[in-house]
Coordinates of C-alpha atoms and ligand atoms in Angstrom, one line a residue:
X31 CA 123.6 -20.4 320.5
X32 CA 125.2 -23.4 318.7
X33 CA 128.5 -22.3 317.1
X34 CA 130.6 -24.3 314.7
X35 CA 134.3 -23.3 315.0
X36 CA 136.4 -24.0 312.0
X37 CA 140.2 -24.2 311.5
X38 CA 140.3 -24.8 315.3
X39 CA 143.7 -25.4 316.9
X40 CA 144.2 -26.5 320.6
X41 CA 144.8 -22.8 321.5
X42 CA 141.5 -21.9 319.9
X43 CA 139.7 -24.5 322.0
X44 CA 141.3 -23.2 325.2
X45 CA 140.7 -19.5 324.6
X46 CA 137.2 -19.8 323.2
X47 CA 136.1 -22.2 325.9
X48 CA 137.5 -19.9 328.6
X49 CA 135.8 -16.9 327.1
X50 CA 132.5 -18.8 326.9
X51 CA 132.8 -19.8 330.5
X52 CA 133.5 -16.2 331.5
X53 CA 130.3 -15.2 329.5
X54 CA 128.2 -17.7 331.5
X55 CA 128.7 -20.7 329.2
X56 CA 125.7 -19.7 327.2
X57 CA 126.9 -21.0 323.9
X58 CA 127.5 -24.5 322.6
X59 CA 130.8 -24.6 320.8
X60 CA 131.7 -27.4 318.3
X61 CA 135.3 -27.4 317.1
X62 CA 136.3 -28.6 313.6
X63 CA 139.9 -28.8 312.5
X64 CA 138.9 -28.4 308.9
X65 CA 139.1 -25.2 307.0
X66 CA 135.7 -23.7 306.2
X67 CA 134.8 -23.8 302.5
X68 CA 131.8 -24.9 300.4
X69 CA 133.1 -28.5 300.7
X70 CA 133.1 -28.4 304.5
X71 CA 130.2 -26.1 305.2
X72 CA 128.0 -29.2 305.9
X73 CA 129.9 -29.5 309.2
X74 CA 127.9 -26.5 310.4
X75 CA 124.6 -28.3 310.1
X76 CA 122.6 -27.5 313.2
X77 CA 124.6 -24.4 314.1
X78 CA 123.3 -20.8 313.9
X79 CA 126.8 -19.3 313.8
X80 CA 130.2 -20.2 312.4
X81 CA 133.4 -18.9 313.8
X82 CA 136.1 -18.6 311.1
X83 CA 139.7 -17.6 310.7
X84 CA 142.0 -16.0 308.2
X85 CA 142.4 -18.9 305.7
X86 CA 138.8 -20.1 305.7
X87 CA 137.1 -19.5 302.3
X88 CA 133.8 -17.7 302.7
X89 CA 133.0 -17.2 299.0
X90 CA 129.5 -17.3 297.5
X91 CA 129.2 -21.1 297.3
X92 CA 130.4 -21.5 300.9
X93 CA 128.0 -18.8 302.2
X94 CA 125.1 -20.3 300.2
X95 CA 125.8 -23.7 301.7
X96 CA 126.0 -22.2 305.2
X97 CA 122.7 -20.4 304.8
X98 CA 121.0 -23.6 303.5
X99 CA 122.2 -25.3 306.8
X100 CA 120.6 -22.5 308.9
X101 CA 123.7 -20.4 309.7
X102 CA 122.9 -16.7 310.3
X103 CA 126.1 -15.3 311.6
X104 CA 129.8 -15.6 310.6
X105 CA 131.9 -14.5 313.5
X106 CA 135.5 -14.0 312.2
X107 CA 138.1 -14.3 314.9
X108 CA 140.4 -11.9 313.1
X109 CA 140.5 -8.3 311.9
X110 CA 141.0 -8.8 308.1
X111 CA 138.0 -9.9 306.1
X112 CA 139.4 -10.2 302.6
X113 CA 138.4 -13.9 302.6
X114 CA 134.6 -13.1 302.8
X115 CA 132.3 -12.3 299.9
X116 CA 130.3 -9.6 301.8
X117 CA 127.8 -9.1 299.0
X118 CA 127.1 -12.8 298.9
X119 CA 126.7 -12.9 302.7
X120 CA 124.1 -10.1 302.5
X121 CA 122.3 -11.8 299.6
X122 CA 121.9 -15.0 301.6
X123 CA 121.0 -13.2 304.9
X124 CA 124.2 -14.0 306.8
X125 CA 125.6 -11.3 309.1
X126 CA 129.4 -11.0 309.2
X127 CA 131.2 -9.8 312.3
X128 CA 134.9 -9.5 313.1
X129 CA 137.4 -8.5 315.8
X130 CA 138.5 -5.1 314.5
X131 CA 141.1 -4.4 317.2
X132 CA 142.5 -6.8 319.8
X133 CA 146.1 -5.9 320.2
X134 CA 147.6 -3.8 317.5
X135 CA 150.8 -3.8 319.6
X136 CA 151.1 -7.6 319.1
X137 CA 151.4 -7.2 315.3
X138 CA 153.5 -4.0 315.6
X139 CA 156.0 -5.7 318.0
X140 CA 156.3 -8.7 315.7
X141 CA 157.0 -6.3 312.8
X142 CA 159.8 -4.7 314.8
X143 CA 161.1 -8.1 315.9
X144 CA 161.4 -9.1 312.2
X145 CA 163.2 -5.8 311.3
X146 CA 165.8 -6.2 314.1
X147 CA 166.3 -9.9 313.5
X148 CA 166.9 -9.4 309.8
X149 CA 169.1 -6.3 310.3
X150 CA 171.4 -8.1 312.8
X151 CA 170.8 -11.5 311.1
X152 CA 169.8 -13.1 314.4
X153 CA 168.4 -16.1 312.5
X154 CA 171.8 -16.9 311.0
X155 CA 173.8 -15.9 314.1
X156 CA 171.7 -18.3 316.2
X157 CA 172.3 -21.2 313.8
X158 CA 176.1 -20.4 313.6
X159 CA 176.6 -20.3 317.3
X160 CA 174.8 -23.6 317.8
X161 CA 177.2 -25.1 315.3
X162 CA 180.2 -23.7 317.2
X163 CA 180.9 -21.1 314.5
X164 CA 181.6 -17.8 316.3
X165 CA 182.8 -15.9 313.2
X166 CA 181.1 -12.5 312.4
X167 CA 181.8 -12.4 308.7
X168 CA 178.6 -11.7 306.8
X169 CA 176.6 -10.6 309.9
X170 CA 177.2 -6.9 309.7
X171 CA 174.0 -4.9 310.3
X172 CA 173.2 -1.2 310.3
X173 CA 172.2 1.4 313.0
X174 CA 168.4 2.0 312.9
X175 CA 169.1 5.6 314.1
X176 CA 168.7 8.0 311.2
X177 CA 167.3 5.5 308.8
X178 CA 164.1 6.2 306.9
X179 CA 161.2 3.8 307.7
X180 CA 158.2 3.9 305.3
X181 CA 154.9 2.8 306.8
X182 CA 152.2 2.0 304.3
X183 CA 148.8 2.0 306.1
X184 CA 148.7 4.0 309.4
X185 CA 145.5 2.5 311.0
X186 CA 145.6 0.8 314.3
X187 CA 148.7 -1.4 313.7
X188 CA 150.6 1.1 311.5
X189 CA 150.1 3.7 314.3
X190 CA 151.3 1.3 317.0
X191 CA 154.3 0.5 314.9
X192 CA 155.1 4.3 314.5
X193 CA 154.9 4.6 318.3
X194 CA 157.4 1.9 318.7
X195 CA 159.8 3.5 316.2
X196 CA 160.0 6.6 318.4
X197 CA 162.6 4.9 320.5
X198 CA 164.9 4.3 317.5
X199 CA 165.2 8.0 316.3
X200 CA 164.3 7.0 312.8
X201 CA 162.8 9.3 310.1
X202 CA 159.3 8.0 309.5
X203 CA 157.5 8.4 306.2
X204 CA 153.8 7.4 305.9
X205 CA 151.4 6.7 303.1
X206 CA 147.7 6.3 303.7
X207 CA 144.6 7.7 301.9
X208 CA 143.4 8.8 305.3
X209 CA 146.3 10.4 307.2
X210 CA 146.0 10.1 311.1
X211 CA 146.6 13.1 313.2
X212 CA 148.2 11.0 316.0
X213 CA 150.8 9.6 313.5
X214 CA 151.7 13.0 312.2
X215 CA 152.0 14.3 315.7
X216 CA 154.5 11.5 316.4
X217 CA 156.7 13.0 313.8
X218 CA 155.8 10.9 310.7
X219 CA 155.6 12.7 307.4
X220 CA 152.8 11.7 305.0
X221 CA 154.0 11.5 301.4
X222 CA 152.7 9.9 298.2
X223 CA 153.4 6.2 298.1
X224 CA 156.0 6.7 295.2
X225 CA 158.0 9.0 297.4
X226 CA 158.0 6.6 300.3
X227 CA 159.1 3.7 298.0
X228 CA 162.0 5.8 296.7
X229 CA 163.2 7.2 300.0
X230 CA 162.7 4.4 302.6
X231 CA 165.5 2.1 303.9
X232 CA 162.8 -0.1 305.5
X233 CA 159.3 -0.5 304.1
X234 CA 156.5 -2.0 306.3
X235 CA 153.0 -2.8 305.0
X236 CA 150.0 -2.3 307.3
X237 CA 147.0 -1.8 305.0
X238 CA 144.2 -4.3 304.3
X239 CA 144.1 -6.5 301.3
X240 CA 141.5 -5.2 298.9
X241 CA 141.2 -5.2 295.1
X242 CA 143.0 -1.8 295.1
X243 CA 145.9 -3.0 297.3
X244 CA 146.4 -6.4 295.7
X245 CA 150.0 -6.7 294.5
X246 CA 150.7 -3.1 295.5
X247 CA 154.3 -4.3 295.8
X248 CA 154.9 -5.4 292.2
X249 CA 157.9 -5.2 289.8
X250 CA 157.1 -1.5 289.1
X251 CA 157.0 -0.6 292.9
X252 CA 160.3 -2.6 293.5
X253 CA 162.0 -0.8 290.6
X254 CA 161.3 2.5 292.5
X255 CA 163.0 1.3 295.7
X256 CA 166.5 2.0 297.1
X257 CA 169.0 -0.7 296.4
X258 CA 169.2 -2.9 299.5
X259 CA 165.9 -1.9 300.9
X260 CA 164.3 -4.0 303.7
X261 CA 160.7 -5.0 303.0
X262 CA 158.4 -6.3 305.7
X263 CA 154.9 -7.7 305.3
X264 CA 152.9 -8.6 308.4
X265 CA 149.6 -7.6 306.8
X266 CA 148.2 -9.9 304.1
X267 CA 150.2 -12.0 301.5
X268 CA 148.3 -10.7 298.5
X269 CA 149.7 -7.2 299.0
X270 CA 153.0 -8.5 297.5
X271 CA 153.7 -10.1 294.1
X272 CA 155.9 -12.9 295.4
X273 CA 157.5 -13.6 292.0
X274 CA 158.5 -9.9 291.6
X275 CA 159.9 -9.9 295.1
X276 CA 162.0 -13.0 294.3
X277 CA 163.4 -11.2 291.3
X278 CA 164.1 -8.2 293.5
X279 CA 166.0 -10.4 296.0
X280 CA 168.0 -11.9 293.1
X281 CA 169.0 -8.5 291.7
X282 CA 169.9 -7.2 295.1
X283 CA 167.3 -4.3 295.1
X284 CA 165.6 -6.0 298.1
X285 CA 168.4 -6.5 300.7
X286 CA 166.2 -8.1 303.4
X287 CA 162.7 -9.6 303.3
X288 CA 160.5 -10.3 306.3
X289 CA 157.2 -12.1 305.8
X290 CA 154.6 -13.1 308.3
X291 CA 152.0 -13.7 305.6
X292 CA 152.2 -15.2 302.1
X293 CA 149.9 -15.1 299.1
X294 CA 149.3 -18.9 299.1
X295 CA 149.6 -19.5 302.8
X296 CA 146.3 -21.2 303.0
X297 CA 147.9 -24.5 302.0
X298 CA 150.8 -24.1 304.4
X299 CA 150.5 -22.0 307.4
X300 CA 149.2 -23.2 310.8
X301 CA 150.0 -26.8 310.0
X302 CA 153.0 -29.0 310.8
X303 CA 154.1 -30.1 307.4
X304 CA 157.7 -30.9 308.5
X305 CA 157.4 -34.6 307.3
X306 CA 156.1 -33.7 303.9
X307 CA 157.5 -32.6 300.5
X308 CA 156.9 -28.9 300.0
X309 CA 154.8 -28.6 296.8
X310 CA 154.9 -24.8 296.5
X311 CA 158.0 -24.0 294.4
X312 CA 157.7 -20.2 294.8
X313 CA 157.7 -20.6 298.6
X314 CA 160.5 -23.1 298.4
X315 CA 162.6 -20.5 296.5
X316 CA 162.0 -17.9 299.2
X317 CA 163.3 -20.3 301.8
X318 CA 166.7 -20.5 300.0
X319 CA 167.6 -16.8 300.6
X320 CA 169.8 -16.1 303.6
X321 CA 168.3 -12.6 303.9
X322 CA 164.7 -13.8 304.1
X323 CA 162.9 -14.4 307.4
X324 CA 159.5 -16.0 307.3
X325 CA 157.1 -16.6 310.2
X326 CA 153.8 -18.5 309.7
X327 CA 151.2 -15.8 310.4
X328 CA 152.1 -15.5 314.0
X329 CA 152.2 -11.7 314.5
X330 CA 148.9 -11.7 316.3
X331 CA 149.9 -14.6 318.5
X332 CA 150.4 -13.2 322.0
X333 CA 148.5 -14.4 325.1
X334 CA 146.9 -10.9 325.4
X335 CA 145.8 -10.9 321.8
X336 CA 144.4 -14.4 321.7
X337 CA 142.4 -13.8 324.9
X338 CA 141.0 -10.5 323.5
X339 CA 140.1 -12.2 320.2
X340 CA 138.2 -14.9 322.0
X341 CA 136.4 -12.5 324.3
X342 CA 135.3 -10.2 321.5
X343 CA 134.3 -13.1 319.3
X344 CA 132.0 -14.4 322.1
X345 CA 130.7 -10.8 322.6
X346 CA 129.8 -10.7 318.9
X347 CA 127.9 -14.0 319.2
X348 CA 126.1 -13.0 322.4
X349 CA 125.0 -9.6 321.0
X350 CA 123.8 -11.3 317.8
X351 CA 121.7 -13.8 319.9
X352 CA 120.3 -11.1 322.1
X353 CA 119.7 -8.3 319.6
X354 CA 120.1 -9.8 316.2
X355 CA 123.1 -7.5 315.7
X356 CA 126.7 -8.5 316.5
X357 CA 128.9 -6.0 318.4
X358 CA 131.3 -5.5 315.4
X359 CA 129.4 -6.1 312.2
X360 CA 131.2 -5.5 309.0
X361 CA 129.3 -2.8 307.2
X362 CA 128.1 -3.7 303.7
X363 CA 126.5 -0.3 303.1
X364 CA 129.1 0.6 300.4
X365 CA 128.1 -2.6 298.6
X366 CA 124.6 -1.4 298.0
Ligands
NAI70 P1 143.0 -0.6 310.2 O1 141.8 -0.7 309.4 O2 143.0 0.1 311.5 O3 144.1 0.3 309.3 C1 144.3 0.0 307.9 C2 144.8 1.3 307.3 O4 145.2 1.0 306.0 C3 143.8 2.4 307.3 O5 144.3 3.6 307.8 C4 143.5 2.6 305.8 O6 143.2 3.9 305.4 C5 144.9 2.2 305.2 N1 144.8 1.9 303.8 C6 143.8 1.4 303.0 N2 144.2 1.3 301.7 C7 145.4 1.8 301.7 C8 146.4 2.0 300.6 N3 146.0 1.7 299.3 N4 147.6 2.6 300.9 C9 147.9 2.9 302.2 N5 147.1 2.7 303.2 C10 145.9 2.2 303.0 O7 143.6 -2.0 310.2 P2 144.7 -2.6 311.2 O8 144.0 -3.1 312.4 O9 145.8 -1.6 311.4 O10 145.2 -3.9 310.4 C11 145.9 -3.7 309.2 C12 146.0 -5.1 308.5 O11 146.9 -5.9 309.3 C13 144.7 -5.9 308.5 O12 143.9 -5.5 307.4 C14 145.1 -7.3 308.4 O13 145.2 -7.7 307.0 C15 146.5 -7.3 309.0 N6 146.7 -8.1 310.2 C16 147.6 -9.0 310.3 C17 147.8 -9.8 311.4 C18 148.9 -10.9 311.5 O14 148.8 -11.7 312.5 N7 149.9 -10.9 310.7 C19 146.9 -9.6 312.6 C20 145.9 -8.5 312.4 C21 145.8 -7.8 311.3

């Protein structure tokens, strides 16, 4: 099958070509650096499938354009699918598949890395030591032991994160409309989200971005939090109202902020913009805080996860070619 791969970086070429080789080199992959959108969909001409990533825009115009060029499958090489208009995909006869689980541990471990780095201010300590400044003033952290960690969303990644927390002897609170037995058995206590917001010293977001979860962390939610709380978002930028979070940082309610995702990351992340003037003033403000640590959507980025993403993406494409049904189709039943 001819597959047009969008937003393709060198590591995507390597991992997808290796997975295609391993699957008998049955597919023809064409790589495009461009993001997928209505404007770039024409690049998929001649392809029956497109392979897309987190910041590609698969809205109705893009899907209509893809369908007009003969595309029948969107194979997302990620878990989240908030960037796809599933109703429009069904209307134009395009199947949408994703990689539901590749390495929840990769994201959970990055979450933990952000918490520890922010707590012990490793980002500042590293810069100081390189400048020959060995003073400790301003670098005091806190013991994780005994602290309350609130986990919002306890699916695959949230559960993996709770497993990692076992080693720290923290008290774990969880909020999820569908509580998981495994997470409760690990000692986490499910509570209403308002209780979690009020009690947690560290809050970590692990739920998908949907119309219901958009800006779940807004001014009202921040007003409920403990003064000095640490907020971590490795899920999707839209869960957090960035302007409200900036106000929370300025007032001191938010004591530490760790972001691997950002509402407007589509214009920034995954690109080297170091020689350019940053146009996003909200993002630029975030960068001025000493207690903010930002990574550019790299939580998934381990060798194991990238290899698994490529293998499952190829499996989706192969199954679609063989049976007309990808291995991990995103169900649109509830959209009926
Ligand atoms: P999952 O589907 O296994 O779990 C999501 C959980 O969130 C479910 O248990 C669901 O019931 C819960 N949830 C839904 N609405 C909620 C609400 N309003 N409040 C609390 N919980 C709610 O998904 P998984 O694999 O754990 O991934 C979670 C998210 O992580 C993905 O949707 C994606 O956006 C993000 N992600 C980020 C990556 C990165 O590199 N930064 C990589 C992979 C995923």
